[in-house]
mmCIF file of C-alpha atoms in Angstrom:
data_model
loop_
_atom_site.group_PDB
_atom_site.id
_atom_site.type_symbol
_atom_site.label_atom_id
_atom_site.label_comp_id
_atom_site.label_asym_id
_atom_site.label_seq_id
_atom_site.Cartn_x
_atom_site.Cartn_y
_atom_site.Cartn_z
ATOM 1 C CA GLY A 773 -17.443 -23.566 -16.581
ATOM 2 C CA GLY A 774 -19.112 -23.188 -13.071
ATOM 3 C CA ALA A 775 -22.059 -22.083 -11.440
ATOM 4 C CA TYR A 776 -21.195 -19.076 -8.982
ATOM 5 C CA ALA A 777 -23.493 -19.102 -5.401
ATOM 6 C CA PHE A 778 -22.704 -17.086 -2.389
ATOM 7 C CA ASP A 779 -23.518 -18.510 1.435
ATOM 8 C CA GLY A 780 -23.269 -16.249 4.052
ATOM 9 C CA THR A 781 -24.875 -13.020 5.533
ATOM 10 C CA VAL A 782 -24.841 -9.304 4.532
ATOM 11 C CA ARG A 783 -25.610 -6.196 6.834
ATOM 12 C CA PHE A 784 -26.036 -2.655 5.344
ATOM 13 C CA LEU A 785 -27.569 -0.399 7.221
ATOM 14 C CA PHE A 786 -25.424 2.755 6.665
ATOM 15 C CA ASP A 787 -25.882 3.987 10.813
ATOM 16 C CA GLN A 788 -22.528 5.435 12.373
ATOM 17 C CA ASN A 789 -23.338 3.061 15.649
ATOM 18 C CA LYS A 790 -23.477 0.099 13.221
ATOM 19 C CA GLU A 791 -21.450 -1.965 11.571
ATOM 20 C CA ASP A 792 -22.143 -3.122 7.628
ATOM 21 C CA SER A 793 -20.800 -6.557 6.914
ATOM 22 C CA PHE A 794 -20.954 -9.277 5.163
ATOM 23 C CA VAL A 795 -19.272 -12.963 6.256
ATOM 24 C CA GLY A 796 -19.900 -15.745 3.987
ATOM 25 C CA THR A 797 -18.371 -17.996 1.276
ATOM 26 C CA PHE A 798 -18.608 -16.629 -2.645
ATOM 27 C CA THR A 799 -17.948 -19.462 -5.413
ATOM 28 C CA THR A 800 -17.143 -18.460 -8.510
ATOM 29 C CA PRO A 801 -16.154 -21.305 -11.684
ATOM 30 C CA GLU A 802 -12.702 -20.119 -11.398
ATOM 31 C CA ALA A 803 -12.834 -19.625 -6.842
ATOM 32 C CA VAL A 804 -12.797 -19.949 -4.065
ATOM 33 C CA ILE A 805 -14.024 -16.266 -1.517
ATOM 34 C CA ASP A 806 -14.130 -16.957 2.016
ATOM 35 C CA GLY A 807 -13.907 -14.405 4.886
ATOM 36 C CA GLU A 808 -15.796 -11.568 6.485
ATOM 37 C CA VAL A 809 -15.666 -7.815 5.293
ATOM 38 C CA ARG A 810 -16.779 -5.419 7.571
ATOM 39 C CA LEU A 811 -17.301 -1.356 6.898
ATOM 40 C CA THR A 812 -17.438 1.649 9.211
ATOM 41 C CA TYR A 813 -18.921 4.964 8.948
ATOM 42 C CA VAL A 814 -18.235 8.696 10.623
ATOM 43 C CA ALA A 815 -20.499 11.603 10.486
ATOM 44 C CA ASN A 816 -18.426 13.934 8.436
ATOM 45 C CA GLU A 817 -18.457 18.069 8.750
ATOM 46 C CA SER A 818 -18.519 19.276 5.267
ATOM 47 C CA LEU A 819 -21.697 16.959 4.380
ATOM 48 C CA ALA A 820 -23.750 18.840 6.812
ATOM 49 C CA GLY A 821 -27.484 19.124 5.821
ATOM 50 C CA LYS A 822 -26.985 18.862 2.234
ATOM 51 C CA PRO A 823 -28.682 16.418 0.587
ATOM 52 C CA LEU A 824 -26.793 13.147 -0.772
ATOM 53 C CA PHE A 825 -29.569 11.970 -3.071
ATOM 54 C CA GLU A 826 -33.559 14.191 -3.429
ATOM 55 C CA GLY A 827 -35.056 14.692 -0.788
ATOM 56 C CA TYR A 828 -32.123 12.655 1.687
ATOM 57 C CA ALA A 829 -29.397 14.341 3.249
ATOM 58 C CA CYS A 830 -26.985 12.380 5.008
ATOM 59 C CA ASP A 831 -23.926 13.460 6.908
ATOM 60 C CA LEU A 832 -22.119 9.623 6.775
ATOM 61 C CA VAL A 833 -18.495 8.854 5.031
ATOM 62 C CA PRO A 834 -17.002 5.374 5.295
ATOM 63 C CA ASN A 835 -13.971 5.460 8.213
ATOM 64 C CA LYS A 836 -12.460 2.411 7.675
ATOM 65 C CA LEU A 837 -12.611 -1.403 5.630
ATOM 66 C CA THR A 838 -11.614 -4.089 6.870
ATOM 67 C CA VAL A 839 -11.898 -7.981 5.357
ATOM 68 C CA ASN A 840 -10.298 -11.072 6.429
ATOM 69 C CA GLY A 841 -10.430 -13.701 4.884
ATOM 70 C CA SER A 842 -9.312 -16.402 2.120
ATOM 71 C CA LEU A 843 -9.432 -17.233 -1.968
ATOM 72 C CA ALA A 844 -8.111 -20.201 -2.870
ATOM 73 C CA ASP A 845 -8.140 -21.561 -6.812
ATOM 74 C CA ARG A 846 -10.112 -24.392 -8.148
ATOM 75 C CA ALA A 847 -7.535 -25.394 -11.161
ATOM 76 C CA SER A 848 -4.866 -25.105 -8.942
ATOM 77 C CA ASP A 849 -3.055 -25.704 -4.668
ATOM 78 C CA LEU A 850 -2.990 -21.633 -5.069
ATOM 79 C CA LEU A 851 -4.109 -20.026 -2.329
ATOM 80 C CA LEU A 852 -3.650 -16.794 -0.528
ATOM 81 C CA ALA A 853 -5.037 -15.829 2.511
ATOM 82 C CA GLY A 854 -4.589 -12.630 5.064
ATOM 83 C CA THR A 855 -6.073 -9.498 6.284
ATOM 84 C CA PHE A 856 -6.051 -5.773 4.564
ATOM 85 C CA LYS A 857 -7.368 -2.536 6.752
ATOM 86 C CA LEU A 858 -8.303 1.079 5.325
ATOM 87 C CA GLU A 859 -8.823 3.450 7.096
ATOM 88 C CA LEU A 860 -9.208 7.098 7.241
ATOM 89 C CA LYS A 861 -7.511 9.037 10.480
ATOM 90 C CA ASN A 862 -9.428 12.249 9.103
ATOM 91 C CA ALA A 863 -12.669 11.027 7.560
ATOM 92 C CA ALA A 864 -15.045 13.359 10.164
ATOM 93 C CA THR A 865 -13.190 16.173 9.072
ATOM 94 C CA PHE A 866 -11.342 16.011 5.340
ATOM 95 C CA ASN A 867 -13.561 17.763 2.492
ATOM 96 C CA PHE A 868 -14.316 15.059 -0.199
ATOM 97 C CA SER A 869 -15.489 18.253 -2.534
ATOM 98 C CA ASP A 870 -12.219 20.333 -2.243
ATOM 99 C CA GLN A 871 -8.312 19.981 -2.779
ATOM 100 C CA TYR A 872 -5.802 17.876 -1.071
ATOM 101 C CA THR A 873 -4.141 20.740 1.126
ATOM 102 C CA ALA A 874 -2.118 21.501 3.646
ATOM 103 C CA SER A 875 -5.420 21.947 5.923
ATOM 104 C CA ASN A 876 -7.325 19.037 4.210
ATOM 105 C CA TRP A 877 -6.220 16.061 4.253
ATOM 106 C CA PRO A 878 -7.996 12.176 5.006
ATOM 107 C CA GLY A 879 -5.002 10.359 6.760
ATOM 108 C CA VAL A 880 -4.363 7.548 4.606
ATOM 109 C CA GLU A 881 -3.471 4.256 6.837
ATOM 110 C CA LEU A 882 -3.506 0.543 5.242
ATOM 111 C CA ASN A 883 -2.603 -2.304 6.490
ATOM 112 C CA PHE A 884 -2.219 -5.597 4.630
ATOM 113 C CA SER A 885 -0.946 -9.195 5.934
ATOM 114 C CA GLY A 886 -0.816 -12.172 4.994
ATOM 115 C CA THR A 887 0.656 -15.350 2.865
ATOM 116 C CA LEU A 888 0.560 -16.635 -0.347
ATOM 117 C CA CYS A 889 1.368 -20.928 -1.168
ATOM 118 C CA ASN A 890 1.773 -22.361 -4.553
ATOM 119 C CA GLU A 891 1.533 -26.164 -5.525
ATOM 120 C CA VAL A 892 4.337 -27.836 -4.416
ATOM 121 C CA ASN A 893 4.278 -25.089 -1.287
ATOM 122 C CA ASN A 894 5.985 -22.768 -1.694
ATOM 123 C CA GLN A 895 4.854 -19.439 0.972
ATOM 124 C CA LEU A 896 5.579 -16.672 0.460
ATOM 125 C CA ALA A 897 4.551 -14.539 3.757
ATOM 126 C CA GLY A 898 3.932 -10.536 3.446
ATOM 127 C CA THR A 899 3.289 -7.426 5.396
ATOM 128 C CA LEU A 900 2.441 -4.122 4.087
ATOM 129 C CA ARG A 901 2.152 -0.977 6.000
ATOM 130 C CA PHE A 902 0.966 2.845 4.210
ATOM 131 C CA GLU A 903 1.095 5.687 6.620
ATOM 132 C CA GLU A 904 0.035 9.398 5.500
ATOM 133 C CA THR A 905 1.711 11.376 8.105
ATOM 134 C CA ALA A 906 1.061 14.540 7.305
ATOM 135 C CA PHE A 907 0.225 17.008 3.873
ATOM 136 C CA LYS A 908 2.543 15.035 1.501
ATOM 137 C CA LYS A 909 4.506 13.150 3.776
ATOM 138 C CA PHE A 910 3.402 10.045 4.539
ATOM 139 C CA ARG A 911 5.860 6.227 5.858
ATOM 140 C CA VAL A 912 6.155 3.143 3.590
ATOM 141 C CA ASN A 913 6.937 -0.452 5.375
ATOM 142 C CA VAL A 914 7.202 -3.347 3.473
ATOM 143 C CA GLY A 915 8.806 -6.883 4.373
ATOM 144 C CA TYR A 916 8.140 -10.281 3.721
ATOM 145 C CA ASP A 917 9.630 -13.997 3.885
ATOM 146 C CA LEU A 918 9.738 -16.339 1.366
ATOM 147 C CA THR A 919 10.474 -19.830 1.772
ATOM 148 C CA SER A 920 11.535 -22.176 -1.202
ATOM 149 C CA ASP A 921 12.371 -25.698 -1.371
ATOM 150 C CA GLY A 922 13.329 -24.853 2.580
ATOM 151 C CA VAL A 923 15.007 -22.031 2.466
ATOM 152 C CA GLN A 924 14.226 -19.050 4.200
ATOM 153 C CA ARG A 925 14.867 -15.253 3.061
ATOM 154 C CA LYS A 926 14.208 -12.055 3.482
ATOM 155 C CA ILE A 927 13.322 -9.028 3.054
ATOM 156 C CA SER A 928 12.703 -5.269 4.262
ATOM 157 C CA LEU A 929 11.738 -1.826 2.741
ATOM 158 C CA ASN A 930 11.198 1.335 4.461
ATOM 159 C CA ALA A 931 10.526 4.757 2.503
ATOM 160 C CA THR A 932 9.654 7.893 4.110
ATOM 161 C CA SER A 933 9.355 11.374 3.059
ATOM 162 C CA ALA A 934 12.243 13.335 4.620
ATOM 163 C CA ASN A 935 9.999 16.378 2.829
ATOM 164 C CA GLU A 936 8.007 17.759 -0.135
ATOM 165 C CA SER A 937 10.399 16.809 -1.995
ATOM 166 C CA GLU A 938 12.984 14.108 -1.194
ATOM 167 C CA ILE A 939 12.500 10.570 -0.440
ATOM 168 C CA LYS A 940 14.594 8.438 2.226
ATOM 169 C CA ILE A 941 14.706 4.487 0.996
ATOM 170 C CA GLY A 942 16.576 1.456 2.395
ATOM 171 C CA ILE A 943 15.983 -1.488 1.349
ATOM 172 C CA ILE A 944 17.282 -4.892 3.589
ATOM 173 C CA SER A 945 18.056 -8.052 1.939
ATOM 174 C CA ASP A 946 19.431 -11.290 4.374
ATOM 175 C CA TRP A 947 20.628 -12.792 0.659
ATOM 176 C CA GLY A 948 24.235 -11.383 0.957
ATOM 177 C CA PRO A 949 23.213 -10.107 3.451
ATOM 178 C CA ALA A 950 22.769 -6.395 1.535
ATOM 179 C CA GLN A 951 21.750 -3.761 2.378
ATOM 180 C CA LEU A 952 20.484 -0.435 -0.073
ATOM 181 C CA ASN A 953 20.261 3.350 1.630
ATOM 182 C CA MET A 954 18.574 6.278 -1.705
ATOM 183 C CA ASN A 955 17.993 9.189 -0.584
ATOM 184 C CA LEU A 956 15.665 10.837 -3.677
ATOM 185 C CA GLY A 957 14.985 14.055 -5.096
ATOM 186 C CA PHE A 958 12.112 15.212 -7.070
ATOM 187 C CA THR A 959 11.218 17.851 -9.297
ATOM 188 C CA PRO A 960 8.711 20.596 -8.898
ATOM 189 C CA GLY A 961 8.355 18.072 -5.322
ATOM 190 C CA PHE A 962 7.303 14.170 -5.335
ATOM 191 C CA LEU A 963 3.651 15.686 -5.334
ATOM 192 C CA TYR A 964 2.635 18.191 -6.714
ATOM 193 C CA ASP A 965 -1.153 20.382 -8.323
ATOM 194 C CA ASN A 966 -0.536 20.571 -12.412
ATOM 195 C CA GLY A 967 -3.070 23.640 -12.167
ATOM 196 C CA PHE A 968 -6.510 20.995 -12.372
ATOM 197 C CA GLY A 969 -6.805 20.164 -9.374
ATOM 198 C CA ASP A 970 -5.151 16.989 -10.381
ATOM 199 C CA LEU A 971 -2.408 15.357 -7.812
ATOM 200 C CA LYS A 972 1.086 14.434 -10.210
ATOM 201 C CA VAL A 973 4.080 12.735 -9.161
ATOM 202 C CA GLY A 974 6.984 14.167 -9.567
ATOM 203 C CA THR A 975 9.919 13.319 -11.855
ATOM 204 C CA LEU A 976 13.244 12.191 -9.834
ATOM 205 C CA SER A 977 15.564 14.735 -10.609
ATOM 206 C CA THR A 978 18.589 13.293 -7.563
ATOM 207 C CA LEU A 979 19.702 10.168 -6.411
ATOM 208 C CA SER A 980 22.244 9.163 -4.319
ATOM 209 C CA GLY A 981 23.279 6.620 -1.922
ATOM 210 C CA ASN A 982 25.047 3.865 -1.435
ATOM 211 C CA VAL A 983 24.496 -0.300 -1.565
ATOM 212 C CA LEU A 984 26.820 -2.921 2.097
ATOM 213 C CA VAL A 985 27.292 -6.160 1.616
ATOM 214 C CA LYS A 986 27.843 -7.946 5.043
ATOM 215 C CA GLY A 987 28.041 -4.526 6.397
ATOM 216 C CA VAL A 988 30.709 -2.959 3.941
ATOM 217 C CA GLU A 989 30.041 -0.611 1.129
ATOM 218 C CA VAL A 990 30.811 -2.282 -2.398
ATOM 219 C CA GLY A 991 29.526 0.565 -4.533
ATOM 220 C CA GLU A 992 27.345 3.577 -4.801
ATOM 221 C CA ILE A 993 23.576 4.403 -6.128
ATOM 222 C CA CYS A 994 23.146 7.401 -8.825
ATOM 223 C CA LEU A 995 21.178 8.052 -11.674
ATOM 224 C CA HIS A 996 22.768 7.136 -15.510
ATOM 225 C CA GLU A 997 24.376 10.211 -17.087
ATOM 226 C CA THR A 998 22.560 9.980 -20.139
ATOM 227 C CA PHE A 999 19.725 8.681 -19.201
ATOM 228 C CA LYS A 1000 18.683 9.094 -16.100
ATOM 229 C CA VAL A 1001 17.881 5.561 -14.445
ATOM 230 C CA PRO A 1002 19.022 5.094 -11.146
ATOM 231 C CA MET A 1003 22.268 2.315 -10.776
ATOM 232 C CA VAL A 1004 24.802 1.281 -8.882
ATOM 233 C CA LYS A 1005 28.773 2.199 -9.711
ATOM 234 C CA TYR A 1006 30.911 -0.892 -7.693
ATOM 235 C CA HIS A 1007 34.110 0.433 -6.574
ATOM 236 C CA ASP A 1008 36.079 -2.830 -8.601
ATOM 237 C CA GLY A 1009 34.575 -0.531 -12.116
ATOM 238 C CA THR A 1010 31.369 -2.618 -12.808
ATOM 239 C CA SER A 1011 27.818 -1.371 -12.858
ATOM 240 C CA GLU A 1012 24.576 -1.717 -13.715
ATOM 241 C CA THR A 1013 20.737 -0.270 -13.956
ATOM 242 C CA PHE A 1014 18.199 -0.736 -11.503
#
């Protein structure tokens, strides 16, 4: 049990030239959330002159959301803290009611950086960045440092869309150290329209790559011949699926 409480300020102006915000502390029976939420707007050309509600026209759409703060578990020492940002680079020109096309894409950019600590003070510090670089093209970067019993480990992942049907992924870990390089092919494409206006993820149809330990190739990555799942064929004759 427990009470819900809020201590802070809220500003909601819905104005292109001003920032809406929530700053303060929100307490629930399970957690304490402390921080700020900020939201900005931009005029969207496709909404100009169109009524949002009866008797009220507005052409503003959100273009950037920023959340900065912490979440603490009231029953333990678990603590999450960080900054989250979501931005639509093409919010001013993107038509939200039309289909996703080469001339109509939102330009999504997402960033997160933060830390997670548990009861014994083991810490996970990570970053995430997703950027839509063009129609059906994107770039992803993920990195995190894990500290356990005073020992720190690092892992990073980078993914890019080489074209509409191929994704390149690289994973580097200082455990080993090891590196995985993969080229993934999708049919009919990584993202495709199913004919009903819905965007779907294609089927993984090809996979190639390799595994390196201390800079030396120790295996090849491919699709399992029967089950069509990712697997590694090691040069010592052994194999394993992901």
